[in-house]
Coordinates of C-alpha atoms in Angstrom, one line a residue:
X297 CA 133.1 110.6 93.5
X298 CA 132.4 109.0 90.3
X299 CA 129.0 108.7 88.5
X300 CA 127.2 105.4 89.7
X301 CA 126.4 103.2 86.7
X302 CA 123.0 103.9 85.2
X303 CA 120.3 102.1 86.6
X304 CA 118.3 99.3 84.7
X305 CA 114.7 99.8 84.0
X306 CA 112.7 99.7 86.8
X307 CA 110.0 97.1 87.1
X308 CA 106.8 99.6 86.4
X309 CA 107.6 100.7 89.5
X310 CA 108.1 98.3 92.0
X311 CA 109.2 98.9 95.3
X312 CA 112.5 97.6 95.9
X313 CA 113.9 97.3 99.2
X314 CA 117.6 98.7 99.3
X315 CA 118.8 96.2 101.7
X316 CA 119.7 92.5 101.6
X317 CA 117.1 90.3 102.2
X318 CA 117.7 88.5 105.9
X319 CA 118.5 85.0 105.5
X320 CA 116.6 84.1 109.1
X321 CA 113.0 83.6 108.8
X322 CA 110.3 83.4 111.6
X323 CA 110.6 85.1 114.8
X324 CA 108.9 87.5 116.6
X325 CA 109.0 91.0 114.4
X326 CA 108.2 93.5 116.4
X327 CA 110.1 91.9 119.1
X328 CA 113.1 91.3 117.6
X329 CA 112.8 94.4 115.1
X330 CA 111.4 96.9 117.8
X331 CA 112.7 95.4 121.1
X332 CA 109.5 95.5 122.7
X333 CA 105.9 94.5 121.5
X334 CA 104.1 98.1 119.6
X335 CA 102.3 100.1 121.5
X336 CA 100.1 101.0 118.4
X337 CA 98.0 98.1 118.0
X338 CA 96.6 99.5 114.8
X339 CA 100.3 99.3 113.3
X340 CA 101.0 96.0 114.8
X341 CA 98.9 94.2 111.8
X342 CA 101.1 95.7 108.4
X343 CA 104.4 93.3 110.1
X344 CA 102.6 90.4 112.2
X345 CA 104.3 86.8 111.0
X346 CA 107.0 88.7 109.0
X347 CA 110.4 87.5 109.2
X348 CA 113.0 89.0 111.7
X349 CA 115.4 91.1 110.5
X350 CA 119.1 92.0 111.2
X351 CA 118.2 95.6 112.4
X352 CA 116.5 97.3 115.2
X353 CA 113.2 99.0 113.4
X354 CA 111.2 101.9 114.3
X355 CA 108.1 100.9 117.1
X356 CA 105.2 103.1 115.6
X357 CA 104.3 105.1 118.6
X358 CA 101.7 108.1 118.3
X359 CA 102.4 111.0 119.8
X360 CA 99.5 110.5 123.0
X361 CA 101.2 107.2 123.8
X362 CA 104.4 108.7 123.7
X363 CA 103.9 111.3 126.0
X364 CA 102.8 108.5 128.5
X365 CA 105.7 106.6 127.8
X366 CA 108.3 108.3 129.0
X367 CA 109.0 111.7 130.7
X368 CA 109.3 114.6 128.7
X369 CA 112.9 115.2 127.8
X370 CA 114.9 118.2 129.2
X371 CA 116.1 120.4 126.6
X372 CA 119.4 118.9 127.1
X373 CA 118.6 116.0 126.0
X374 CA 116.6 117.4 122.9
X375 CA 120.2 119.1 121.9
X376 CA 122.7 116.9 123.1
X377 CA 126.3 118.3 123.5
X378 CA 128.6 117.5 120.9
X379 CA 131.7 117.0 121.4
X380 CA 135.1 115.9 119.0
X381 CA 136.9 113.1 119.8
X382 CA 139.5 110.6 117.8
X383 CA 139.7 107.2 117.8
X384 CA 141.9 104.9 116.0
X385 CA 139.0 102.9 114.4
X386 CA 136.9 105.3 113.0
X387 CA 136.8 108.0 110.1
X388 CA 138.6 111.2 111.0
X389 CA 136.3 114.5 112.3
X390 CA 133.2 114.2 113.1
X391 CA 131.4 114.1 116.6
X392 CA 130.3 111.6 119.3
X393 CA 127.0 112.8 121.8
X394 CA 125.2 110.8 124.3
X395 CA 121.3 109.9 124.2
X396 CA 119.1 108.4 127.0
X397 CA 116.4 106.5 126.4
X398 CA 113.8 105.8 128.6
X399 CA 110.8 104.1 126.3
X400 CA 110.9 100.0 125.6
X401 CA 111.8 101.3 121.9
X402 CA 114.0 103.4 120.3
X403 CA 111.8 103.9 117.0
X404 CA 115.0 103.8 114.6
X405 CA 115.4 101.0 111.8
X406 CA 119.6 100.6 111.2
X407 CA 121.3 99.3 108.4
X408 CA 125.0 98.6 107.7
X409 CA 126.7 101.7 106.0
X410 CA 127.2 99.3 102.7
X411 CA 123.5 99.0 102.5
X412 CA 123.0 103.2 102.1
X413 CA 125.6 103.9 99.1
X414 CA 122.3 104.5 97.2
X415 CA 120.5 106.7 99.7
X416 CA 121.7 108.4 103.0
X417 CA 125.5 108.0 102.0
X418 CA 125.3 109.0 98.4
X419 CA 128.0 111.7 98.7
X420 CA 130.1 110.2 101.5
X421 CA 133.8 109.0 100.2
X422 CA 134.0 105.4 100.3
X423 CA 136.7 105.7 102.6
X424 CA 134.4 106.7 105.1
X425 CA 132.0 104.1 104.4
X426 CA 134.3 101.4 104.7
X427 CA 135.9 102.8 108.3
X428 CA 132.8 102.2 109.9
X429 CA 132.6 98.7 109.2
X430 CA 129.1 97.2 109.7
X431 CA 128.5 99.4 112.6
X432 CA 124.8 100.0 113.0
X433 CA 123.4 103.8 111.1
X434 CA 119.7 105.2 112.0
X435 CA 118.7 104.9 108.2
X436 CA 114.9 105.5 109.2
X437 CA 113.0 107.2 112.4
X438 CA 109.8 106.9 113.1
X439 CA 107.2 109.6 113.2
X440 CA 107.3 110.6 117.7
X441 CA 109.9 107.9 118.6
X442 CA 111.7 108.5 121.7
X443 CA 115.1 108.7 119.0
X444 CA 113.9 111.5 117.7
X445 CA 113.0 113.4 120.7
X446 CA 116.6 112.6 121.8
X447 CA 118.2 113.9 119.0
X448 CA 118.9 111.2 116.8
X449 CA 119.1 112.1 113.4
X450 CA 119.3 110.3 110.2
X451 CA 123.2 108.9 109.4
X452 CA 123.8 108.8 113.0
X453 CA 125.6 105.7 113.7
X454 CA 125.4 103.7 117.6
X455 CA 128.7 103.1 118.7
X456 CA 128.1 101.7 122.3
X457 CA 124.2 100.3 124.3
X458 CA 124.5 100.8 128.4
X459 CA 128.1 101.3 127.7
X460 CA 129.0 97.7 125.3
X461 CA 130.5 98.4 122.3
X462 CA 128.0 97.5 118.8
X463 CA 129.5 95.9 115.6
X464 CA 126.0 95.6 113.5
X465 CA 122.8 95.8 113.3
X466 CA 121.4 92.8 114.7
X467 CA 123.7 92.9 117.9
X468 CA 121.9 97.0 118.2
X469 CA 118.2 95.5 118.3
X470 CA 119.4 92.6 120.7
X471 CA 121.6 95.3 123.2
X472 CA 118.7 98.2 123.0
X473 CA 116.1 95.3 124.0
X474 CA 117.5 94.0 126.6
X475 CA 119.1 97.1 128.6
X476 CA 118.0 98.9 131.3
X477 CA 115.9 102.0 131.2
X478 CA 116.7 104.8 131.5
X479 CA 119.1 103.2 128.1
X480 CA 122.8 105.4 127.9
X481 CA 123.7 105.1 124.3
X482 CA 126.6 106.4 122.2
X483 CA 126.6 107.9 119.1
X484 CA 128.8 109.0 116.4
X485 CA 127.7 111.4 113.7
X486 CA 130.7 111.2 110.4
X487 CA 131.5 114.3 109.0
X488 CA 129.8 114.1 105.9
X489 CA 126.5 115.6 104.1
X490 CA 123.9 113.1 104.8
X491 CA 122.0 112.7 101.9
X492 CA 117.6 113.5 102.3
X493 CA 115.4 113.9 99.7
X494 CA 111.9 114.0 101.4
X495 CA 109.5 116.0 103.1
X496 CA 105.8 117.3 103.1
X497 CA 104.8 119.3 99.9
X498 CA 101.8 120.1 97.9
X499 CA 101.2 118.4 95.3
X500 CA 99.2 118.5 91.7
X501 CA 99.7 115.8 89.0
X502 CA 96.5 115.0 87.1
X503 CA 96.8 117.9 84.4
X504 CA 98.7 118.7 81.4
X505 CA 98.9 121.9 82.4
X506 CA 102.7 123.1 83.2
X507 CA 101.5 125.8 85.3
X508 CA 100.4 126.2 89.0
X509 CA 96.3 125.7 89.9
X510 CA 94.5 128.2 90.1
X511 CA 93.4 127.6 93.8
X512 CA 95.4 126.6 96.8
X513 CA 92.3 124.2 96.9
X514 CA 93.7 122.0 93.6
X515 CA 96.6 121.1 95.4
X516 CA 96.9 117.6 97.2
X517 CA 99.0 117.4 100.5
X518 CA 101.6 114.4 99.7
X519 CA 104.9 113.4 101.9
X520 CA 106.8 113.0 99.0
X521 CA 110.3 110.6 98.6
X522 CA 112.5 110.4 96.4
X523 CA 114.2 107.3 96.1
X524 CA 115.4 106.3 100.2
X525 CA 115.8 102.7 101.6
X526 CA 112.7 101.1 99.8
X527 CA 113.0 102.1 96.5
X528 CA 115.2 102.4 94.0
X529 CA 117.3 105.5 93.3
X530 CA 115.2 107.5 90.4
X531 CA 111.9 106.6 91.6
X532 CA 109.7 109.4 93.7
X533 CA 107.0 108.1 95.8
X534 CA 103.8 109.8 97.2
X535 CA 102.3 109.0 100.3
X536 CA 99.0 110.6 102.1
X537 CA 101.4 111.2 105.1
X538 CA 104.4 110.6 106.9
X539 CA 102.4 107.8 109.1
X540 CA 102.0 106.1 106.1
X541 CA 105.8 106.0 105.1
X542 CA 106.8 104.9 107.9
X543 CA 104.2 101.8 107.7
X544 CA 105.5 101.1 104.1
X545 CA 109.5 101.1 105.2
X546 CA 108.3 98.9 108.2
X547 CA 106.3 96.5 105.5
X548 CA 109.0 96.3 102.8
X549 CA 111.5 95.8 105.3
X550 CA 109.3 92.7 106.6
X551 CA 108.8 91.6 103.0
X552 CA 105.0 92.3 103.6
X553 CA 103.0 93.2 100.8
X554 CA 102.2 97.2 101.3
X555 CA 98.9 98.3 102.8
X556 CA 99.4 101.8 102.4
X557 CA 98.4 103.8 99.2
X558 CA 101.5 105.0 97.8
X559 CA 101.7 107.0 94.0
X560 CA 105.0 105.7 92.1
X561 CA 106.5 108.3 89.2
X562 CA 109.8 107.4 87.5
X563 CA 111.9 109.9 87.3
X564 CA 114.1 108.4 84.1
X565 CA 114.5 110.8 80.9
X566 CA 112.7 113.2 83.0
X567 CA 113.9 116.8 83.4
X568 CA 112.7 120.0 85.6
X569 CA 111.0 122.6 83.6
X570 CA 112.8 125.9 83.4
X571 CA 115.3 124.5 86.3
X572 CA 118.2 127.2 85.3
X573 CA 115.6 129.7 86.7
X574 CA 115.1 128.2 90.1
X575 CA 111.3 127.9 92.2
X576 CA 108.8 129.5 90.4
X577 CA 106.0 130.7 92.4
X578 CA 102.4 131.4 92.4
X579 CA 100.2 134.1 95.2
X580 CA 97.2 132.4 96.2
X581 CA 94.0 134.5 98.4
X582 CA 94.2 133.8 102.0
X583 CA 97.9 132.7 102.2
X584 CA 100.5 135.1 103.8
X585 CA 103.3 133.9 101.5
X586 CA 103.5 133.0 97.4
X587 CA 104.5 129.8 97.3
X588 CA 107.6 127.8 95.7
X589 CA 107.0 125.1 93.1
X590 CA 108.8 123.2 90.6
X591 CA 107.6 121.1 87.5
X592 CA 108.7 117.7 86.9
X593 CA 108.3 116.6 83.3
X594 CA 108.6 112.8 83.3
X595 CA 108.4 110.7 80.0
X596 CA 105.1 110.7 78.6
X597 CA 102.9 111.2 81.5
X598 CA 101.5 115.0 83.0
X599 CA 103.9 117.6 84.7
X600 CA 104.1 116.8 88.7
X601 CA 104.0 120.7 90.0
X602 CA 105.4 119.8 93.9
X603 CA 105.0 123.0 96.0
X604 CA 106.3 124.6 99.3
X605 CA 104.9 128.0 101.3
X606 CA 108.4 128.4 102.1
X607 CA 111.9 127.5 99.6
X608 CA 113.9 125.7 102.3
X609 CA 111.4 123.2 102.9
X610 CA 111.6 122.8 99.0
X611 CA 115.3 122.0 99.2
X612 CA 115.5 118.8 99.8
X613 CA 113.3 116.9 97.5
X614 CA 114.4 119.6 94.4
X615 CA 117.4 119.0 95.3
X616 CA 116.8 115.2 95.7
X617 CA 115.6 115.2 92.0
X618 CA 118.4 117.1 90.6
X619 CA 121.1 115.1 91.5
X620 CA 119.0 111.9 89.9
X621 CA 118.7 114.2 86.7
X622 CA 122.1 115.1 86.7
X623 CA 123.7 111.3 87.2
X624 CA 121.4 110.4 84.2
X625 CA 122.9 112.8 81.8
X626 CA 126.4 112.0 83.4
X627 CA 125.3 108.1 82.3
X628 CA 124.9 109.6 78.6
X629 CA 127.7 111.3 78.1
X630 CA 126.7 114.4 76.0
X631 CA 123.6 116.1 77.9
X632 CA 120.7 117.0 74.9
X633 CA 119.2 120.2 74.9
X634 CA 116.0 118.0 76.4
X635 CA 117.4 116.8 79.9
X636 CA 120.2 119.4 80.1
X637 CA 120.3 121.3 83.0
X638 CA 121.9 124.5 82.6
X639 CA 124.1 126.1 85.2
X640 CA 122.2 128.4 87.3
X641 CA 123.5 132.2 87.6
X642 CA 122.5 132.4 91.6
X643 CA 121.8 129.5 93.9
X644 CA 118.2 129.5 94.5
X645 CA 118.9 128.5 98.5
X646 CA 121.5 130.5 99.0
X647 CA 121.8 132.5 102.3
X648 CA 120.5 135.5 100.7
X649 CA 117.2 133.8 99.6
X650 CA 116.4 132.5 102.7
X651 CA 115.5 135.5 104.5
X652 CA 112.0 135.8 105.3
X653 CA 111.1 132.0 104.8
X654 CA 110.7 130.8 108.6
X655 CA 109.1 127.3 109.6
X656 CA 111.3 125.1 106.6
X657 CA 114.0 124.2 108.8
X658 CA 112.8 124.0 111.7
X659 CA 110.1 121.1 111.0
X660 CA 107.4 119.6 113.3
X661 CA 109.9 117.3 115.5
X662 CA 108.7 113.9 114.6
X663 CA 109.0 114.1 110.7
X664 CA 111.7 113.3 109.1
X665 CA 114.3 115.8 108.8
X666 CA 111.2 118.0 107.3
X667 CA 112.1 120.7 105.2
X668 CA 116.0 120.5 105.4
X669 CA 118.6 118.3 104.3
X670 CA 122.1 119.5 105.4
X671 CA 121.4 119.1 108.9
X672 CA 121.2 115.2 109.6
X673 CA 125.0 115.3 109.4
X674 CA 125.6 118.4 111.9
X675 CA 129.2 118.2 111.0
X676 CA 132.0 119.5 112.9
X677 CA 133.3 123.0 111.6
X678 CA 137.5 122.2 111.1
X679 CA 138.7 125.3 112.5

């Protein structure tokens, strides 16, 4: 597709939500954004009094209540079939699976597929985008939902709740609260890269210097974002955990001020040191594997060295910084010897460099699509 427009300045960082305000105020939030009051009474303060929103949000559960909650599912149901339909009324490939759901809450915030141009659907054709309407699309999951542990992955979009067909958003939170449990859902999953640039990393950002500590011990464990559906496009966000993002989506999204701490870099004019080269890495005493970094250089402020033990759990958020990189210099016009990025000789995550990295893809279920990106879509192979 064509390069978005540049960006205007952002506001010294300020977190801006990627969807529409609601127009409705008051309500219940957690019942109308959950479908069921939180288990987690210590997550229950960051939205209490916030407005209702037109989208079925993530109830925080951790992973003890969860286990109470609800049986443990079967394999099956972890992996569920995939099969290829058509239908008239939707875009052409992709897949349809069924979930059951047997907790109050699904743990999945939706949006409309117009809302996530900027984010999850950044590289879908529009085409796409418009052929599903405003059909609900799991744009966030939280960390042990019962989604997640059915296979519910990011871009997925809910076509039918207890067998009723779902337009939007709103109508999702209102079905999923009121049906039966065990809950038979529908989903669709469009063939198309879902766009995820996030994950766990180590982290080091209070030096000048452009190369890696000199102890494992100087790093700083961050879940690291860049951009995603609370803050603008070029901007990559640090938080002390995945717990923590998923308390500042649920905030922003509740138009609550955040209570989490949350480290803001913009990544405009910035550029990847020595990026034609790949991951650098650095061997560290008492750690099986070197690891994989990159250096961020933003505009005057110190190198961000974001690490990895293993280079396909460094994917996505590399690869998440790139592409904001490379839509800036498409902006300019003529790329300066400064931000260029030069075209690399051998694809750093290609098959070939993958061997011997194990644990990356295969994340702690729970987080976020940890360590890979191309997954979220599983997209039908056309034979």
């Amino acid at each position: 597709g064509s390069a978005p427009p540049a960006p205007p300045a952002p506001d010294a960082g300020a977190m801006v939500p990627a969807a529409p305000a609601p127009a409705d105020g008051g309500g219940d939030f957690f019942g109308d954004m959950f479908g069921a009051p939180v288990p987690d009474a210590g997550l229950a303060a960051a939205a209490t009094g916030a407005v209702a929103l037109a989208s079925s949000a993530p109830a925080p559960v951790n992973e003890g209540a969860m286990s109470r909650a609800a049986p443990a599912p079967s394999a099956e149901e972890k992996k569920p079939p995939r099969h290829a339909h058509k239908e008239g009324d939707l875009p052409p490939g992709g897949e349809w699976y069924d979930a059951r759901i047997f907790t109050p809450t699904l743990g999945v915030m939706f949006f409309k597929p117009q809302e996530l141009t900027d984010s999850l659907f950044l590289q879908t054709d529009r085409e796409i985008v418009d052929a599903l309407d405003e059909r609900p699309v799991v744009a966030f999951i939280v960390e042990g939902s019962s989604a997640r542990s059915a296979g519910v992955e990011l871009g997925h979009v809910l076509l039918k709740v207890n067998g009723i067909d779902v337009k939007n958003p709103k109508e999702a939170s209102r079905l999923i609260k009121e049906g039966p449990r065990p809950l038979p859902l529908l989903f669709y999953v469009p063939d198309t890269q879902v766009v995820v640039a996030e994950g766990e990393h180590m982290v080091k950002y209070d030096t000048r210097d452009t190369g890696a500590p000199n102890s494992a011990k100087d790093w700083k464990p961050k879940y690291v974002v860049i951009g995603g559906i609370i803050a603008q496009p070029w901007m990559m966000n640090m938080y002390r955990s995945k717990s923590e993002y998923d308390i500042a989506v649920i905030e922003t999204q509740a138009r609550r001020p955040i209570s989490v701490k949350v480290k803001q870099f913009s990544l405009q004019g910035a550029r990847i040191q020595n990026d034609w080269q790949g991951p650098q890495m650095v061997k560290y005493k008492n750690k099986l594997h070197p690891w994989k970094y990159i250096v961020v250089l933003p505009v005057a402020r110190n190198p961000i060295k974001i690490s990895s033990p293993n280079l396909s759990q460094l994917k996505p958020v590399h690869e998440g910084i790139r592409r904001v990189l490379m839509a800036q210099q498409r902006d300019r016009g003529n790329p300066t010897p400064h931000t260029a990025a030069p075209v690399r000789s051998a694809d750093p995550y290609g098959r070939g460099a993958e061997r011997g990295h194990h644990g990356g893809a295969e994340a702690r279920a729970g987080n976020i699509n940890q360590g890979h990106a191309e997954a979220t879509g599983r997209r039908r192979r056309e034979e």
